Amino acid sequence: GFPGNPGLKGERGESPLAVRSAFSMGLTSRLAVTNVPIRFNKLFHNEQRHYDDTSGKFRCVTPGVYFFTYHLTVYYRDARVSLYRNNKPVMFTHDQFQENNLDQASGSIILQLQAGDEVWLQVYGEEEHGGIYADNTNDSTFSGFLLYPDPPAASRRR
Amino acid sequence: GFPGNPGLKGERGESPLAVRSAFSMGLTSRLAVTNVPIRFNKLFHNEQRHYDDTSGKFRCVTPGVYFFTYHLTVYYRDARVSLYRNNKPVMFTHDQFQENNLDQASGSIILQLQAGDEVWLQVYGEEEHGGIYADNTNDSTFSGFLLYPDPPAASRRR
Amino acid sequence: GFPGNPGLKGERGESPLAVRSAFSMGLTSRLAVTNVPIRFNKLFHNEQRHYDDTSGKFRCVTPGVYFFTYHLTVYYRDARVSLYRNNKPVMFTHDQFQENNLDQASGSIILQLQAGDEVWLQVYGEEEHGGIYADNTNDSTFSGFLLYPDPPAASRRR
Ligand SMILES: [Ca+2]
Ligand SMILES: [Ca+2]
Ligand SMILES: [Ca+2]
């Protein structure tokens, strides 16, 4: 007999287009409470709602490699924050304030996250380090995005 | 009869390779004019020419989610800038200058843009807030890149 | 005879997920040596080991467009660094220090790199510009990632 027809064409390769995670939020006013995650309520971008502005935490849905960055207006007093991952402070930013010399402090980090991991910013230390300021024309921001989703299990096996 | 040959290998997955947009520019000298978009003329990267160094504006060609960041050398006087999107200031960075204490100020934001949207930096307020400095060994920069192109209409339907 | 069965389904297409490059490192202590690349030894992320913490240099494996960013704690003295690409300083960040006014300085750049290109941070100028600080609760960091891999030769031909 004759050979059969060729098989079906393979599936289209995976695309990173499908998996997205990005948020960009700002403070609406001067930081008042320092012993909890900083709640950024001003919305620049949060399409997937992976940043929860009631808890102040980003929660990882898609496992992979993420980039986070923040920019803080330092005013009235010193500022000292830590970027937390699941209750553990992993990076620290400190800036001292002097009268009439409002400053800017910023940080960036790349982290491999698992689904469910939480990342947030919080003042590190006492209230005296809570000099993080914002108003209608002064921003303090926190942004992050998925850089590389983890390859699916099938890809890993190859 | 015999089974047919295997089917053809599937197409390469959709790749963000096709759609790229990234620019990274610097100031060449101290800011002189403050009531127009800041024109960054020092070229680090601008392959797609989506940043126009004659207007000082980035113009979105590919709809999608973009990341922008800037780093300013604050010298001679205070600096106060806003990142504009289509004539509307959306984010603000302020840093006060004190004699012998040159500073750095920076900001980042993630924005969903439509084709034709323009993004730029401009001094916010009076000339007295124009303390943005650059020379051969001091940079003030503005960079941005397409993070996630909008899915094509076909993908959206699925 | 009858035709055989259809062949096997083709292989799944390739994914751009395969090419990744990202590092995020910090200083472990105050900068001591200023005339060589700054060696960031605190590991946040360096899966592909493209950042070499013995040389202090990132070495490009996958040609493409990269994003780099750094955040420095300025303490004890002024800080002036340059981002080098293959022995050439391409970008400069400067921040002056005043007593009791610890500062933060940062920079970002997007660069097209070829395989083998090296990128690092180094103090620019004299030791008096080496005021870059870190300890257990103060970070100075250097991060980078591949934004867009160069299209493969096959894609370029199309
Ligand atoms: Ca200042
Ligand atoms: Ca300073
Ligand atoms: Ca300061």
CSV table of C-alpha atoms and ligand atoms in Angstrom, one decimal:
chain,number,residue,atom,x,y,z
A,1,GLY,CA,0.0,0.0,0.0
A,2,PHE,CA,0.9,3.7,-0.1
A,3,PRO,CA,2.4,5.6,2.8
A,4,GLY,CA,-0.1,7.7,4.7
A,5,ASN,CA,-0.3,11.4,4.5
A,6,PRO,CA,2.3,13.4,6.5
A,7,GLY,CA,1.4,14.1,10.1
A,8,LEU,CA,-0.1,17.3,11.2
A,9,LYS,CA,2.1,20.3,11.5
A,10,GLY,CA,3.5,20.8,15.0
A,11,GLU,CA,2.1,23.3,17.3
A,12,ARG,CA,3.3,26.9,17.2
A,13,GLY,CA,6.1,27.4,19.6
A,14,GLU,CA,5.3,28.9,23.0
A,15,SER,CA,5.2,32.6,23.2
A,16,PRO,CA,6.1,34.8,26.1
A,17,LEU,CA,3.4,37.1,24.9
A,18,ALA,CA,0.8,35.1,26.8
A,19,VAL,CA,2.4,35.5,30.2
A,20,ARG,CA,2.6,39.1,31.5
A,21,SER,CA,2.9,40.6,34.8
A,22,ALA,CA,3.7,44.3,35.4
A,23,PHE,CA,2.8,46.9,38.0
A,24,SER,CA,3.7,50.5,38.6
A,25,MET,CA,2.3,52.3,41.6
A,26,GLY,CA,2.9,55.5,43.5
A,27,LEU,CA,2.3,56.9,47.0
A,28,THR,CA,-0.6,59.4,47.2
A,29,SER,CA,0.7,61.1,50.4
A,30,ARG,CA,3.5,61.2,52.9
A,31,LEU,CA,4.1,57.9,54.6
A,32,ALA,CA,2.2,57.7,57.9
A,33,VAL,CA,2.6,54.1,59.1
A,34,THR,CA,6.0,52.5,59.1
A,35,ASN,CA,5.7,49.0,60.6
A,36,VAL,CA,3.7,47.4,57.7
A,37,PRO,CA,4.2,47.1,54.0
A,38,ILE,CA,4.1,50.5,52.2
A,39,ARG,CA,0.8,50.7,50.4
A,40,PHE,CA,1.2,52.4,47.0
A,41,ASN,CA,-2.3,53.5,45.9
A,42,LYS,CA,-1.6,55.8,42.9
A,43,LEU,CA,-2.1,53.7,39.8
A,44,PHE,CA,0.2,54.0,36.8
A,45,HIS,CA,-0.2,50.4,35.6
A,46,ASN,CA,-1.5,47.2,37.3
A,47,GLU,CA,-3.3,45.3,34.5
A,48,GLN,CA,-3.0,41.9,36.0
A,49,ARG,CA,-3.7,43.2,39.5
A,50,HIS,CA,-0.7,41.2,40.8
A,51,TYR,CA,0.1,44.2,43.1
A,52,ASP,CA,-2.5,44.4,45.8
A,53,ASP,CA,-2.8,48.0,47.0
A,54,THR,CA,-4.7,47.0,50.1
A,55,SER,CA,-1.9,44.8,51.4
A,56,GLY,CA,0.9,46.7,49.7
A,57,LYS,CA,2.3,43.4,48.4
A,58,PHE,CA,3.1,42.1,44.9
A,59,ARG,CA,2.1,38.4,44.7
A,60,CYS,CA,3.7,36.2,42.1
A,61,VAL,CA,1.3,34.3,39.9
A,62,THR,CA,3.7,33.3,37.1
A,63,PRO,CA,6.9,31.7,38.3
A,64,GLY,CA,9.9,33.3,36.7
A,65,VAL,CA,12.5,36.0,36.9
A,66,TYR,CA,11.2,39.5,38.0
A,67,PHE,CA,12.7,43.0,38.0
A,68,PHE,CA,11.6,45.4,40.7
A,69,THR,CA,12.5,49.1,41.1
A,70,TYR,CA,11.5,51.9,43.4
A,71,HIS,CA,12.2,55.6,43.7
A,72,LEU,CA,11.5,57.5,46.9
A,73,THR,CA,11.3,61.1,47.7
A,74,VAL,CA,13.2,61.7,51.0
A,75,TYR,CA,11.7,64.5,53.0
A,76,TYR,CA,11.2,65.7,56.6
A,77,ARG,CA,13.4,62.9,58.0
A,78,ASP,CA,15.8,60.1,57.0
A,79,ALA,CA,14.4,57.2,54.9
A,80,ARG,CA,15.4,53.6,55.3
A,81,VAL,CA,13.5,50.9,53.5
A,82,SER,CA,13.9,47.2,52.7
A,83,LEU,CA,12.5,45.2,49.9
A,84,TYR,CA,11.0,42.1,51.5
A,85,ARG,CA,10.5,38.7,50.0
A,86,ASN,CA,8.2,36.6,52.1
A,87,ASN,CA,8.9,38.3,55.4
A,88,LYS,CA,12.6,38.4,54.8
A,89,PRO,CA,14.3,41.7,54.0
A,90,VAL,CA,16.6,41.1,51.0
A,91,MET,CA,17.8,44.6,50.0
A,92,PHE,CA,18.2,47.9,51.8
A,93,THR,CA,18.1,51.5,50.8
A,94,HIS,CA,19.0,54.4,53.1
A,95,ASP,CA,19.2,58.1,52.6
A,96,GLN,CA,19.8,60.8,55.2
A,97,PHE,CA,17.8,64.0,55.1
A,98,GLN,CA,19.1,67.5,55.9
A,99,GLU,CA,17.0,70.6,56.1
A,100,ASN,CA,16.3,72.2,52.7
A,101,ASN,CA,17.9,69.3,50.9
A,102,LEU,CA,15.1,67.0,49.8
A,103,ASP,CA,16.6,64.0,48.2
A,104,GLN,CA,15.8,61.0,46.0
A,105,ALA,CA,16.7,57.4,46.8
A,106,SER,CA,16.2,54.4,44.6
A,107,GLY,CA,16.8,50.7,44.2
A,108,SER,CA,16.5,47.8,41.8
A,109,ILE,CA,16.7,44.1,42.1
A,110,ILE,CA,16.2,41.0,40.0
A,111,LEU,CA,14.7,37.9,41.8
A,112,GLN,CA,13.6,34.4,40.8
A,113,LEU,CA,10.1,33.9,42.2
A,114,GLN,CA,7.8,31.0,42.7
A,115,ALA,CA,4.1,31.2,42.5
A,116,GLY,CA,2.8,32.7,45.7
A,117,ASP,CA,5.9,34.5,46.6
A,118,GLU,CA,5.3,38.0,47.9
A,119,VAL,CA,7.4,41.1,47.4
A,120,TRP,CA,7.0,44.5,49.1
A,121,LEU,CA,8.7,47.6,50.5
A,122,GLN,CA,8.7,48.4,54.2
A,123,VAL,CA,10.5,50.9,56.4
A,124,TYR,CA,13.4,49.2,58.0
A,125,GLY,CA,13.9,50.2,61.6
A,126,GLU,CA,12.1,52.9,63.6
A,127,GLU,CA,9.6,55.5,62.6
A,128,GLU,CA,12.5,58.0,62.5
A,129,HIS,CA,13.4,56.3,59.2
A,130,GLY,CA,10.0,56.9,57.6
A,131,GLY,CA,10.8,60.1,55.7
A,132,ILE,CA,9.1,59.0,52.5
A,133,TYR,CA,7.1,61.7,50.9
A,134,ALA,CA,4.5,62.2,48.1
A,135,ASP,CA,1.9,64.7,47.1
A,136,ASN,CA,0.2,65.9,43.9
A,137,THR,CA,3.5,66.9,42.4
A,138,ASN,CA,6.0,64.7,44.2
A,139,ASP,CA,6.1,60.9,43.6
A,140,SER,CA,7.5,57.9,45.4
A,141,THR,CA,7.0,54.8,43.3
A,142,PHE,CA,7.3,51.0,43.2
A,143,SER,CA,7.3,49.1,39.9
A,144,GLY,CA,8.0,45.6,38.8
A,145,PHE,CA,7.6,43.2,35.9
A,146,LEU,CA,8.1,39.7,34.8
A,147,LEU,CA,11.3,39.5,32.8
A,148,TYR,CA,11.5,35.8,31.9
A,149,PRO,CA,8.7,33.3,32.8
A,150,ASP,CA,10.1,29.9,33.8
A,151,PRO,CA,10.1,27.5,30.9
A,152,PRO,CA,7.2,25.1,31.1
A,153,ALA,CA,8.0,21.6,32.4
A,154,ALA,CA,8.0,20.2,28.9
A,155,SER,CA,10.7,22.6,27.8
A,156,ARG,CA,12.8,21.8,30.9
A,157,ARG,CA,12.8,18.1,30.2
A,158,ARG,CA,14.5,18.6,26.8
B,1,GLY,CA,0.0,0.7,3.8
B,2,PHE,CA,2.8,2.3,5.8
B,3,PRO,CA,2.2,5.3,8.1
B,4,GLY,CA,3.1,8.6,6.4
B,5,ASN,CA,6.0,10.8,7.3
B,6,PRO,CA,5.9,12.9,10.4
B,7,GLY,CA,4.3,16.3,9.9
B,8,LEU,CA,6.4,19.4,9.5
B,9,LYS,CA,7.8,21.0,12.6
B,10,GLY,CA,5.6,23.7,14.0
B,11,GLU,CA,6.3,27.3,13.4
B,12,ARG,CA,8.6,29.1,15.7
B,13,GLY,CA,6.5,30.6,18.5
B,14,GLU,CA,5.5,34.2,18.2
B,15,SER,CA,8.4,36.1,19.2
B,16,PRO,CA,8.8,39.5,20.7
B,17,LEU,CA,11.9,39.6,18.6
B,18,ALA,CA,10.0,41.1,15.7
B,19,VAL,CA,8.6,44.0,17.7
B,20,ARG,CA,11.3,45.9,19.5
B,21,SER,CA,11.5,49.4,20.8
B,22,ALA,CA,14.2,50.8,23.0
B,23,PHE,CA,16.1,54.0,23.4
B,24,SER,CA,18.7,55.3,25.8
B,25,MET,CA,19.8,58.9,25.5
B,26,GLY,CA,21.8,61.4,27.6
B,27,LEU,CA,22.1,65.2,27.9
B,28,THR,CA,25.2,66.6,26.4
B,29,SER,CA,25.3,69.8,28.5
B,30,ARG,CA,23.6,71.6,31.3
B,31,LEU,CA,19.9,72.2,30.7
B,32,ALA,CA,19.4,75.7,29.3
B,33,VAL,CA,15.7,75.8,28.3
B,34,THR,CA,13.1,74.7,30.7
B,35,ASN,CA,9.6,75.2,29.2
B,36,VAL,CA,9.9,72.6,26.5
B,37,PRO,CA,10.6,68.8,26.4
B,38,ILE,CA,14.2,68.0,27.5
B,39,ARG,CA,16.2,67.1,24.4
B,40,PHE,CA,18.5,64.2,25.1
B,41,ASN,CA,21.1,64.2,22.3
B,42,LYS,CA,23.8,61.9,23.5
B,43,LEU,CA,23.2,58.5,21.9
B,44,PHE,CA,23.5,55.3,23.8
B,45,HIS,CA,20.9,53.3,21.9
B,46,ASN,CA,18.0,54.3,19.6
B,47,GLU,CA,17.9,51.6,17.0
B,48,GLN,CA,14.3,52.1,16.0
B,49,ARG,CA,14.6,55.9,16.2
B,50,HIS,CA,11.4,56.0,18.3
B,51,TYR,CA,13.0,58.7,20.4
B,52,ASP,CA,13.2,61.9,18.4
B,53,ASP,CA,16.1,64.0,19.7
B,54,THR,CA,14.9,67.1,17.9
B,55,SER,CA,11.6,67.2,19.7
B,56,GLY,CA,12.8,65.4,22.8
B,57,LYS,CA,9.8,63.1,22.6
B,58,PHE,CA,9.5,59.3,22.5
B,59,ARG,CA,6.7,58.3,20.1
B,60,CYS,CA,5.0,55.0,20.4
B,61,VAL,CA,4.9,52.9,17.3
B,62,THR,CA,4.0,49.5,18.7
B,63,PRO,CA,1.1,49.5,21.1
B,64,GLY,CA,2.0,47.8,24.4
B,65,VAL,CA,3.4,48.1,27.9
B,66,TYR,CA,6.5,50.3,28.2
B,67,PHE,CA,9.1,50.9,30.9
B,68,PHE,CA,10.7,54.3,31.2
B,69,THR,CA,13.5,55.4,33.5
B,70,TYR,CA,15.6,58.5,34.0
B,71,HIS,CA,18.6,59.6,36.1
B,72,LEU,CA,19.4,63.2,36.6
B,73,THR,CA,22.5,65.0,37.9
B,74,VAL,CA,21.2,67.8,40.2
B,75,TYR,CA,23.6,70.7,40.2
B,76,TYR,CA,23.6,74.5,40.6
B,77,ARG,CA,20.0,74.6,41.6
B,78,ASP,CA,17.0,72.5,42.5
B,79,ALA,CA,15.6,70.1,39.9
B,80,ARG,CA,11.9,69.3,39.4
B,81,VAL,CA,10.8,67.3,36.4
B,82,SER,CA,7.7,65.6,35.2
B,83,LEU,CA,7.3,62.7,32.8
B,84,TYR,CA,4.6,63.7,30.4
B,85,ARG,CA,2.3,61.6,28.4
B,86,ASN,CA,0.5,63.5,25.6
B,87,ASN,CA,0.8,66.9,27.3
B,88,LYS,CA,-0.3,65.6,30.7
B,89,PRO,CA,2.2,65.3,33.5
B,90,VAL,CA,1.9,61.8,35.0
B,91,MET,CA,4.9,61.5,37.4
B,92,PHE,CA,7.0,64.0,39.3
B,93,THR,CA,10.6,63.9,40.6
B,94,HIS,CA,12.0,66.7,42.8
B,95,ASP,CA,15.4,67.1,44.4
B,96,GLN,CA,16.8,70.1,46.2
B,97,PHE,CA,20.3,71.3,45.7
B,98,GLN,CA,22.7,72.6,48.4
B,99,GLU,CA,26.1,74.0,47.7
B,100,ASN,CA,28.8,71.4,47.4
B,101,ASN,CA,26.3,68.6,47.5
B,102,LEU,CA,25.6,67.6,43.9
B,103,ASP,CA,22.9,65.0,44.0
B,104,GLN,CA,21.3,62.3,41.8
B,105,ALA,CA,17.5,62.0,41.2
B,106,SER,CA,15.8,59.3,39.3
B,107,GLY,CA,12.4,57.9,38.4
B,108,SER,CA,10.8,54.9,36.7
B,109,ILE,CA,7.3,54.1,35.4
B,110,ILE,CA,5.4,51.5,33.5
B,111,LEU,CA,2.8,52.7,31.1
B,112,GLN,CA,0.4,51.2,28.6
B,113,LEU,CA,0.7,53.1,25.4
B,114,GLN,CA,-1.3,53.3,22.1
B,115,ALA,CA,0.4,54.0,18.8
B,116,GLY,CA,1.1,57.7,18.5
B,117,ASP,CA,1.3,58.3,22.2
B,118,GLU,CA,4.2,60.6,23.1
B,119,VAL,CA,6.3,60.4,26.3
B,120,TRP,CA,8.9,63.0,27.4
B,121,LEU,CA,10.5,64.7,30.3
B,122,GLN,CA,10.1,68.4,31.1
B,123,VAL,CA,11.0,70.7,33.9
B,124,TYR,CA,7.9,71.2,36.0
B,125,GLY,CA,7.4,74.7,37.2
B,126,GLU,CA,9.8,77.7,36.9
B,127,GLU,CA,13.3,78.0,35.5
B,128,GLU,CA,14.5,77.8,39.1
B,129,HIS,CA,13.8,74.1,39.0
B,130,GLY,CA,16.0,73.5,36.0
B,131,GLY,CA,19.1,72.3,37.9
B,132,ILE,CA,19.8,69.4,35.5
B,133,TYR,CA,23.4,69.0,34.7
B,134,ALA,CA,25.6,67.1,32.2
B,135,ASP,CA,29.1,67.3,30.7
B,136,ASN,CA,31.7,64.9,29.4
B,137,THR,CA,32.0,63.1,32.7
B,138,ASN,CA,28.5,63.7,34.2
B,139,ASP,CA,25.4,62.2,32.7
B,140,SER,CA,21.7,62.8,32.9
B,141,THR,CA,19.8,60.1,31.0
B,142,PHE,CA,16.4,59.0,29.7
B,143,SER,CA,15.8,55.4,28.6
B,144,GLY,CA,12.8,53.4,27.8
B,145,PHE,CA,11.8,50.1,26.2
B,146,LEU,CA,8.8,48.0,25.1
B,147,LEU,CA,8.2,45.4,27.7
B,148,TYR,CA,5.1,43.6,26.3
B,149,PRO,CA,3.7,44.3,22.9
B,150,ASP,CA,-0.1,44.2,22.9
B,151,PRO,CA,-1.2,40.7,21.6
B,152,PRO,CA,-2.2,40.8,18.0
B,153,ALA,CA,-5.9,40.8,17.3
B,154,ALA,CA,-5.9,37.1,16.4
B,155,SER,CA,-4.4,36.2,19.8
B,156,ARG,CA,-6.9,38.4,21.6
B,157,ARG,CA,-9.8,36.6,20.0
B,158,ARG,CA,-8.6,33.2,21.3
C,1,GLY,CA,-3.4,-1.5,-0.7
C,2,PHE,CA,-4.7,1.3,1.5
C,3,PRO,CA,-2.7,4.4,2.4
C,4,GLY,CA,-1.0,4.2,5.7
C,5,ASN,CA,-1.9,6.3,8.8
C,6,PRO,CA,-0.9,9.9,8.9
C,7,GLY,CA,2.6,10.7,10.1
C,8,LEU,CA,3.4,11.9,13.6
C,9,LYS,CA,2.7,15.5,14.5
C,10,GLY,CA,5.6,17.8,13.9
C,11,GLU,CA,7.7,19.2,16.7
C,12,ARG,CA,6.6,22.2,18.6
C,13,GLY,CA,8.2,25.4,17.3
C,14,GLU,CA,11.1,27.0,19.1
C,15,SER,CA,10.5,29.5,21.8
C,16,PRO,CA,12.3,32.7,22.5
C,17,LEU,CA,12.2,31.6,26.1
C,18,ALA,CA,15.5,29.8,25.6
C,19,VAL,CA,17.7,32.8,25.6
C,20,ARG,CA,18.0,34.5,29.0
C,21,SER,CA,20.6,36.5,30.7
C,22,ALA,CA,20.1,38.4,33.9
C,23,PHE,CA,22.2,39.2,37.0
C,24,SER,CA,21.6,41.2,40.1
C,25,MET,CA,24.5,41.6,42.6
C,26,GLY,CA,25.4,43.8,45.6
C,27,LEU,CA,28.4,45.0,47.4
C,28,THR,CA,29.1,43.2,50.7
C,29,SER,CA,31.2,46.1,52.2
C,30,ARG,CA,32.5,49.5,51.7
C,31,LEU,CA,34.5,49.9,48.5
C,32,ALA,CA,38.2,49.6,49.3
C,33,VAL,CA,40.0,49.4,45.9
C,34,THR,CA,39.1,52.0,43.3
C,35,ASN,CA,41.3,51.4,40.2
C,36,VAL,CA,39.7,48.2,39.1
C,37,PRO,CA,36.2,47.0,38.3
C,38,ILE,CA,33.9,47.0,41.3
C,39,ARG,CA,33.4,43.5,42.4
C,40,PHE,CA,29.8,42.9,43.5
C,41,ASN,CA,29.8,39.7,45.6
C,42,LYS,CA,26.3,39.6,47.2
C,43,LEU,CA,24.1,37.4,45.1
C,44,PHE,CA,20.5,38.3,44.3
C,45,HIS,CA,20.4,36.6,40.9
C,46,ASN,CA,23.0,35.3,38.5
C,47,GLU,CA,21.5,32.1,37.1
C,48,GLN,CA,23.5,32.1,33.9
C,49,ARG,CA,26.7,33.2,35.6
C,50,HIS,CA,27.2,35.9,33.0
C,51,TYR,CA,28.4,38.2,35.8
C,52,ASP,CA,31.8,37.1,37.1
C,53,ASP,CA,32.2,38.2,40.7
C,54,THR,CA,35.9,37.6,40.7
C,55,SER,CA,36.6,40.0,37.8
C,56,GLY,CA,33.6,42.3,38.5
C,57,LYS,CA,32.6,42.1,34.9
C,58,PHE,CA,29.5,41.1,33.0
C,59,ARG,CA,30.4,39.2,29.9
C,60,CYS,CA,27.9,39.0,27.0
C,61,VAL,CA,27.2,35.5,25.7
C,62,THR,CA,24.0,36.2,23.7
C,63,PRO,CA,24.3,39.1,21.3
C,64,GLY,CA,21.5,41.6,21.7
C,65,VAL,CA,20.1,44.6,23.5
C,66,TYR,CA,20.8,44.8,27.3
C,67,PHE,CA,19.6,47.0,30.1
C,68,PHE,CA,21.9,47.8,33.0
C,69,THR,CA,21.2,49.6,36.2
C,70,TYR,CA,23.0,50.4,39.4
C,71,HIS,CA,22.2,52.0,42.8
C,72,LEU,CA,25.0,53.3,45.0
C,73,THR,CA,25.0,54.3,48.6
C,74,VAL,CA,27.2,57.4,48.8
C,75,TYR,CA,28.9,57.6,52.2
C,76,TYR,CA,32.1,59.0,53.8
C,77,ARG,CA,33.2,60.8,50.6
C,78,ASP,CA,32.1,61.7,47.1
C,79,ALA,CA,31.2,59.0,44.6
C,80,ARG,CA,32.0,59.1,41.0
C,81,VAL,CA,31.7,56.0,38.8
C,82,SER,CA,31.6,55.1,35.2
C,83,LEU,CA,30.0,52.2,33.4
C,84,TYR,CA,32.6,50.7,31.1
C,85,ARG,CA,32.1,48.8,28.0
C,86,ASN,CA,35.3,47.0,26.9
C,87,ASN,CA,37.7,49.4,28.6
C,88,LYS,CA,35.9,52.5,27.5
C,89,PRO,CA,33.8,54.6,30.0
C,90,VAL,CA,30.4,55.2,28.4
C,91,MET,CA,28.3,56.7,31.2
C,92,PHE,CA,29.1,58.6,34.3
C,93,THR,CA,27.4,59.1,37.7
C,94,HIS,CA,28.6,61.6,40.3
C,95,ASP,CA,27.3,62.4,43.7
C,96,GLN,CA,28.9,64.7,46.4
C,97,PHE,CA,28.8,63.7,50.0
C,98,GLN,CA,28.3,66.0,52.9
C,99,GLU,CA,28.5,65.1,56.6
C,100,ASN,CA,25.3,63.5,58.0
C,101,ASN,CA,23.8,63.4,54.6
C,102,LEU,CA,24.3,60.0,53.2
C,103,ASP,CA,22.9,59.9,49.6
C,104,GLN,CA,21.9,57.6,46.9
C,105,ALA,CA,23.1,57.7,43.3
C,106,SER,CA,21.9,55.6,40.4
C,107,GLY,CA,22.1,55.1,36.7
C,108,SER,CA,20.6,53.1,33.8
C,109,ILE,CA,21.6,52.4,30.3
C,110,ILE,CA,20.6,50.3,27.3
C,111,LEU,CA,23.4,49.0,25.1
C,112,GLN,CA,23.6,46.8,22.0
C,113,LEU,CA,26.3,44.1,22.8
C,114,GLN,CA,28.2,41.6,20.8
C,115,ALA,CA,29.2,38.2,22.2
C,116,GLY,CA,32.3,38.7,24.3
C,117,ASP,CA,31.6,42.3,25.2
C,118,GLU,CA,32.3,43.2,28.8
C,119,VAL,CA,30.4,45.7,30.9
C,120,TRP,CA,31.4,46.8,34.4
C,121,LEU,CA,31.3,49.7,36.9
C,122,GLN,CA,34.5,51.4,38.1
C,123,VAL,CA,35.4,54.5,40.1
C,124,TYR,CA,36.2,57.2,37.7
C,125,GLY,CA,39.1,59.4,38.8
C,126,GLU,CA,40.9,59.3,42.1
C,127,GLU,CA,40.4,57.4,45.3
C,128,GLU,CA,38.7,60.5,46.7
C,129,HIS,CA,35.7,59.5,44.5
C,130,GLY,CA,35.4,56.1,46.0
C,131,GLY,CA,32.6,56.8,48.5
C,132,ILE,CA,30.5,53.8,47.7
C,133,TYR,CA,29.2,52.0,50.8
C,134,ALA,CA,27.5,48.8,51.8
C,135,ASP,CA,27.0,46.7,54.9
C,136,ASN,CA,24.4,44.2,56.2
C,137,THR,CA,21.6,46.8,56.0
C,138,ASN,CA,22.9,49.1,53.3
C,139,ASP,CA,23.2,48.0,49.7
C,140,SER,CA,24.9,49.2,46.6
C,141,THR,CA,23.9,47.1,43.6
C,142,PHE,CA,24.5,46.4,39.9
C,143,SER,CA,21.9,44.5,37.8
C,144,GLY,CA,21.4,43.8,34.1
C,145,PHE,CA,19.4,41.8,31.7
C,146,LEU,CA,19.0,40.8,28.1
C,147,LEU,CA,16.1,42.8,26.8
C,148,TYR,CA,16.0,41.7,23.1
C,149,PRO,CA,18.2,38.9,21.8
C,150,ASP,CA,19.5,39.6,18.3
C,151,PRO,CA,17.3,37.8,15.7
C,152,PRO,CA,18.9,34.6,14.5
C,153,ALA,CA,20.5,34.7,11.1
C,154,ALA,CA,17.6,32.9,9.6
C,155,SER,CA,15.2,35.5,10.8
C,156,ARG,CA,17.4,38.3,9.6
C,157,ARG,CA,17.4,36.9,6.1
C,158,ARG,CA,13.6,37.0,5.9
D,1,CA,CA,19.0,66.9,47.4
D,2,CA,CA,24.9,64.5,47.2
D,3,CA,CA,20.7,62.5,51.6
